[in-house]
Backbone as CSV, one residue per row, in Angstrom:
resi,resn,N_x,N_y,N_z,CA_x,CA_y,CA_z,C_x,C_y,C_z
1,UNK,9.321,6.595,11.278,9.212,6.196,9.876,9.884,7.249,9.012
2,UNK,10.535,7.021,7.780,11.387,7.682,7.055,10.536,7.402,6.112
3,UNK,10.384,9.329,5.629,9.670,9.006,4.479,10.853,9.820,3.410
4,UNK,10.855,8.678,2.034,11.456,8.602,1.085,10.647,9.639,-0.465
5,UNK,11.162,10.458,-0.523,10.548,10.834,-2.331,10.921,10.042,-3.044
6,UNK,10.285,9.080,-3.930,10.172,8.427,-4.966,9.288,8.812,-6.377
7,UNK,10.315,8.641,-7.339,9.062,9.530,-8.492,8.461,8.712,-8.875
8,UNK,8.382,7.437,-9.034,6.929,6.447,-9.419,5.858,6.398,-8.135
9,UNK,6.056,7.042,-7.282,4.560,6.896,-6.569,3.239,7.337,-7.592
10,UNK,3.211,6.355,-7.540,1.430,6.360,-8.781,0.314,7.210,-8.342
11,UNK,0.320,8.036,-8.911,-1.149,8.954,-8.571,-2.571,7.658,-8.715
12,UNK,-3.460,7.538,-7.548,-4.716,6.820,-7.381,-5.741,7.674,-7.285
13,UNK,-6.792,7.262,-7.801,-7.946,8.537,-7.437,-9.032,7.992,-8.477
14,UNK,-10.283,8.427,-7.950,-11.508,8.195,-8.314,-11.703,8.131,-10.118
15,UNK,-11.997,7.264,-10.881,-12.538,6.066,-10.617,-11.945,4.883,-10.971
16,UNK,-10.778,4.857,-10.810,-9.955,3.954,-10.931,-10.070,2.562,-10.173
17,UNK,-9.842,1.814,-10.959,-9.998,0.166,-10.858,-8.552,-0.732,-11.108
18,UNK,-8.177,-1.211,-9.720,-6.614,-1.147,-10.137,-5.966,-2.226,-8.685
19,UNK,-5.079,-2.774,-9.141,-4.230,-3.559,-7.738,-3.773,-2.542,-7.065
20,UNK,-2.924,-1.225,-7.393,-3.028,0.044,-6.509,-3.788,0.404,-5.608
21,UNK,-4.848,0.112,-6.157,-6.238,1.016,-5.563,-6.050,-0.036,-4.710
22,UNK,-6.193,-1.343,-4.630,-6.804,-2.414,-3.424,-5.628,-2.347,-2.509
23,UNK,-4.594,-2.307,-2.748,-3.171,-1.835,-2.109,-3.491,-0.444,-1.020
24,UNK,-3.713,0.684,-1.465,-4.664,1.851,-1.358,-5.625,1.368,0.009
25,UNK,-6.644,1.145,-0.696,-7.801,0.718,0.490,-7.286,-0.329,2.189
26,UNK,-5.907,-1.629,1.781,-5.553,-1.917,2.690,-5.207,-1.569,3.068
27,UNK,-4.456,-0.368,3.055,-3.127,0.591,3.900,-4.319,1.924,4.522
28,UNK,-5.073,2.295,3.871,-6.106,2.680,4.716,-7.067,2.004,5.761
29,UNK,-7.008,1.184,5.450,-8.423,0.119,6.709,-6.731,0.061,7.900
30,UNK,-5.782,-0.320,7.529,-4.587,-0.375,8.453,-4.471,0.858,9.413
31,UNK,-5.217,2.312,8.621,-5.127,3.537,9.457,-6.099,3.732,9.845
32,UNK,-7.182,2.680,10.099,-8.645,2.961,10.695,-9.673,3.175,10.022
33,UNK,-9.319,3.037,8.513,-10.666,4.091,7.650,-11.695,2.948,7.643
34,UNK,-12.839,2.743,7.463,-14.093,1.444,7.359,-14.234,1.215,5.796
35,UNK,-13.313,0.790,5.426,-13.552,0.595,3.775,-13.366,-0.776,3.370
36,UNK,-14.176,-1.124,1.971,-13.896,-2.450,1.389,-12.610,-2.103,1.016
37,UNK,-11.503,-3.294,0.688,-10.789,-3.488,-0.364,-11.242,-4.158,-1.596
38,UNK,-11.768,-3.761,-2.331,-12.264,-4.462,-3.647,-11.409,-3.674,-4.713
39,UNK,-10.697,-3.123,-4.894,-9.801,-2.136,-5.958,-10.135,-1.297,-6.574
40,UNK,-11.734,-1.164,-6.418,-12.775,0.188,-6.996,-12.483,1.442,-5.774
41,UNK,-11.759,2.660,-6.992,-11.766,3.501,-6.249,-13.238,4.044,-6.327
42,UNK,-14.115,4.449,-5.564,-15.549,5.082,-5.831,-15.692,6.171,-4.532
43,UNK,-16.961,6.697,-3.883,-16.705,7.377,-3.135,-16.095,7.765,-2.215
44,UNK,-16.818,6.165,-0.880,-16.331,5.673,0.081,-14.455,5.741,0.287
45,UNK,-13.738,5.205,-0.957,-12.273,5.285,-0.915,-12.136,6.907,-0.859
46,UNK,-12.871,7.733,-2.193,-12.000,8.829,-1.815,-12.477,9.802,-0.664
47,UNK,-13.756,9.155,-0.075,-13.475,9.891,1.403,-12.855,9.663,2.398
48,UNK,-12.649,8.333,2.427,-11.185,7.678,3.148,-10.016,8.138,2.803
49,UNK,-9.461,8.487,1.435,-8.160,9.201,1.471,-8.497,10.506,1.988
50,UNK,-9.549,11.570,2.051,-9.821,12.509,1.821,-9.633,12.618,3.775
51,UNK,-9.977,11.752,4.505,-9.739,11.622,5.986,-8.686,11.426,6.738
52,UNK,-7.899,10.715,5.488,-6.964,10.400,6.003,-6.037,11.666,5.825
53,UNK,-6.131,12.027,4.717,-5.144,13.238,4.343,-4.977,13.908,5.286
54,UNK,-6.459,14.496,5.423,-6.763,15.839,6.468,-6.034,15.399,7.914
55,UNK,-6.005,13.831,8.337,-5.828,13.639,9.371,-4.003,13.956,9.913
56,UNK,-3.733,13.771,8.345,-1.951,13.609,8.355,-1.296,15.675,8.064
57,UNK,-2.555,15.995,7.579,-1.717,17.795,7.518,-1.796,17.811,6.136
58,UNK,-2.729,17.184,5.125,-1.905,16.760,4.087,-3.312,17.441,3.425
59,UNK,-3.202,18.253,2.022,-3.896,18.671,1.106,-5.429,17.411,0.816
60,UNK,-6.501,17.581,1.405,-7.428,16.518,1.360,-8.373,16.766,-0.160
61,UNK,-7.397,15.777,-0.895,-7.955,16.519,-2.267,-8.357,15.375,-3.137
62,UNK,-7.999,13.958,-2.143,-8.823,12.430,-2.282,-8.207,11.594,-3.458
63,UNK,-6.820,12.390,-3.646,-5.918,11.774,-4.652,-4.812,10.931,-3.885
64,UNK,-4.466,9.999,-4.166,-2.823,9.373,-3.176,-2.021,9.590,-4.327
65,UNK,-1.378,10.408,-4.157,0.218,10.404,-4.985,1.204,10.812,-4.120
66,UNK,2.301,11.329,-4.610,3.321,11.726,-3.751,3.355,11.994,-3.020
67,UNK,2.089,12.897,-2.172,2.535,13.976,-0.666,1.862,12.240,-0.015
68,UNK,0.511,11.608,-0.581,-0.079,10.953,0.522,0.670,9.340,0.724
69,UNK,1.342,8.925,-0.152,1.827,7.727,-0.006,2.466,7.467,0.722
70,UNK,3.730,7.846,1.164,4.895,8.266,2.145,4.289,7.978,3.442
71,UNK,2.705,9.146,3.599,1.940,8.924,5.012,1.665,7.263,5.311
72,UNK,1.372,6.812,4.115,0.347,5.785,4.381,1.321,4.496,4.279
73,UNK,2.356,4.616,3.978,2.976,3.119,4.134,3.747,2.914,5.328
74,UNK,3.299,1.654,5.603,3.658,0.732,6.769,4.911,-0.318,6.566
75,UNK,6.119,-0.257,7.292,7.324,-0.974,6.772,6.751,-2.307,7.259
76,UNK,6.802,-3.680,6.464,6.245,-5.030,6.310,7.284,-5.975,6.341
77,UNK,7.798,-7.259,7.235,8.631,-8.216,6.862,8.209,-9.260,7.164
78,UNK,8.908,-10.729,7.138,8.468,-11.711,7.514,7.824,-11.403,8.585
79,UNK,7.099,-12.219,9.094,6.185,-12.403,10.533,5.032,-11.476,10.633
80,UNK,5.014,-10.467,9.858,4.239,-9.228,9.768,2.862,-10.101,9.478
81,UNK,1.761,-9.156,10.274,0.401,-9.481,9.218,-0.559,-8.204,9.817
82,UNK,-1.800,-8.579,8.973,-2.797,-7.539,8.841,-2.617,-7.001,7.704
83,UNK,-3.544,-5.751,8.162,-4.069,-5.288,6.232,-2.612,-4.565,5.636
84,UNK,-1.899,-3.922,6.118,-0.648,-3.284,5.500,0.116,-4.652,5.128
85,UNK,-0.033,-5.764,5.277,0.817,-7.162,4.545,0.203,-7.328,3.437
86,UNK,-1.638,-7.018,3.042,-2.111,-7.350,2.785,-2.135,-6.605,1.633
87,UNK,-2.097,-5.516,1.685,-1.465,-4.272,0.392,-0.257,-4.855,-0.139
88,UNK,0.673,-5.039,0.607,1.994,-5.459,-0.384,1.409,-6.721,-1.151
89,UNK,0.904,-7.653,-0.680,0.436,-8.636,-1.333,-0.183,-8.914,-2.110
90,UNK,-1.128,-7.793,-2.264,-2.177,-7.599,-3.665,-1.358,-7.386,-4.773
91,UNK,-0.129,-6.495,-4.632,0.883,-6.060,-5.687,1.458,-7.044,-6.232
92,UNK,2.233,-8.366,-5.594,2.619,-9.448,-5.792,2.315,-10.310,-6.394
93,UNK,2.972,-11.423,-7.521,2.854,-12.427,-8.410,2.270,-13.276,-7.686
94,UNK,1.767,-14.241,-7.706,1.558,-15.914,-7.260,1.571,-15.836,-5.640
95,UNK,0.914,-14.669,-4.914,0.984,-14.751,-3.717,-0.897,-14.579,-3.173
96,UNK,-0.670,-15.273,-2.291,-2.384,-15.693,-1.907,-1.957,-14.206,-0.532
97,UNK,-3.799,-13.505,-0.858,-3.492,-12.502,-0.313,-4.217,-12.724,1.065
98,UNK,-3.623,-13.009,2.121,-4.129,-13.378,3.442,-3.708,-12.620,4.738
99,UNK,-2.623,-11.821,4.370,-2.313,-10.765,5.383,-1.431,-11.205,6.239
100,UNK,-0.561,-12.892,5.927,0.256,-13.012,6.904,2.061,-13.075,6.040
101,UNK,2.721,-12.360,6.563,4.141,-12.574,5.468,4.884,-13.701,5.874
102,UNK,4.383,-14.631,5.450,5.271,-15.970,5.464,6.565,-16.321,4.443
103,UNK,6.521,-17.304,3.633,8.124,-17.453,2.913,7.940,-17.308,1.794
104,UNK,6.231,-17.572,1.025,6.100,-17.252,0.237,6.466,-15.799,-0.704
105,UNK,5.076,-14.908,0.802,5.650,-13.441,0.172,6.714,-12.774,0.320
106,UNK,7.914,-13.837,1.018,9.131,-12.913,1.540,9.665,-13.578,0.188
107,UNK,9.790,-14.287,-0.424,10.286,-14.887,-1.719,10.054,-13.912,-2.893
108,UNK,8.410,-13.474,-2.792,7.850,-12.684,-3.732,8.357,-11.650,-3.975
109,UNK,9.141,-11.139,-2.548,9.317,-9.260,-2.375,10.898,-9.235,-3.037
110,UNK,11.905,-10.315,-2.126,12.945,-10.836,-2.844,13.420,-10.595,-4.022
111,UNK,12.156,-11.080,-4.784,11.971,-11.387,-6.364,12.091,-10.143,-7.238
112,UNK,10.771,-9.051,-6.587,10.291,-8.084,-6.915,11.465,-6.972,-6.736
113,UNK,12.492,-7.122,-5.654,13.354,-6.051,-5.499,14.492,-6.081,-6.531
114,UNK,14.458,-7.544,-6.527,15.774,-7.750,-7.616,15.152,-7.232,-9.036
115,UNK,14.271,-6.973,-9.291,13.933,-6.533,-10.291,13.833,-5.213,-10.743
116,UNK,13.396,-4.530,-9.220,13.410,-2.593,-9.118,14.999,-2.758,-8.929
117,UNK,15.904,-3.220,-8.800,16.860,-3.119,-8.754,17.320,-2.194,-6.918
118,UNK,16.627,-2.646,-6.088,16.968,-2.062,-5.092,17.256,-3.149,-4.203
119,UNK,18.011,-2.653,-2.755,18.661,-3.450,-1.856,17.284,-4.972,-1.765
120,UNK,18.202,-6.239,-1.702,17.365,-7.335,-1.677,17.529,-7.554,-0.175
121,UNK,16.031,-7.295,0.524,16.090,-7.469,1.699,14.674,-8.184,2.261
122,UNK,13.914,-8.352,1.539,12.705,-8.739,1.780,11.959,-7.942,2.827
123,UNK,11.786,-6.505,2.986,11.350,-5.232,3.569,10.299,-4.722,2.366
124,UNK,9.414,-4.389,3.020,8.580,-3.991,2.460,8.769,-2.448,3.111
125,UNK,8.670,-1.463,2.350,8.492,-0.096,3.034,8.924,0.854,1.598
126,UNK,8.869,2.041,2.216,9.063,3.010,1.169,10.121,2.969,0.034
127,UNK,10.935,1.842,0.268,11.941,2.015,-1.324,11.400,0.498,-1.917
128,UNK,10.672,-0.239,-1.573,9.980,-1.259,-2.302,8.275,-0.937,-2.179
């Protein structure tokens, strides 16, 4: 996995209430952590980032911004499913969040890239 510096990686962290955050929590349950996705960051999440950090070498300080995002994303395309589909999908317009990348959310990502203005490839990963 290639991890990319990007300066909009969004700082997440306690007590934030947010499609991030539920984005957040799926890409963690994807790395094993036992957490709801409900988009409430509250304890439980930031001891899950706080595990995960530690687990990656990474400052466990229960914030996801720049150093922890990079760790935690999973590259996503058609056919893909589970909870890392399921993060990109929370982010997404008019997409039912079910964890499988069918044509819908490959339409969605499509959509979404042409808009960040980056390569249109329907890839989900660190430059989308």
């Amino acid at each position: 996995m290639t991890t990319t510096s990007i300066a909009s990686w969004p700082v997440v962290a306690q007590p934030m209430q947010s499609p991030a955050v539920e984005a957040l929590q799926h890409l963690l349950r994807h790395h094993g952590q036992n957490i709801a996705a409900d988009g409430q960051f509250g304890p439980k999440t930031d001891a899950a980032v706080k595990a995960f950090q530690q687990s990656k070498g990474l400052a466990a300080d229960g914030k996801a911004g720049p150093q922890t995002w990079p760790a935690l994303i999973v590259t996503v395309r058609k056919g893909s499913q589970g909870e890392a589909v399921r993060g990109a999908q929370c982010l997404l317009v008019d997409v039912t969040v079910d964890g499988i990348f069918g044509p819908k959310t490959d339409a969605a990502v499509r959509q979404m890239q042409g808009h960040l203005g980056v390569t249109v490839d329907g890839i989900v990963g660190p430059m989308t």
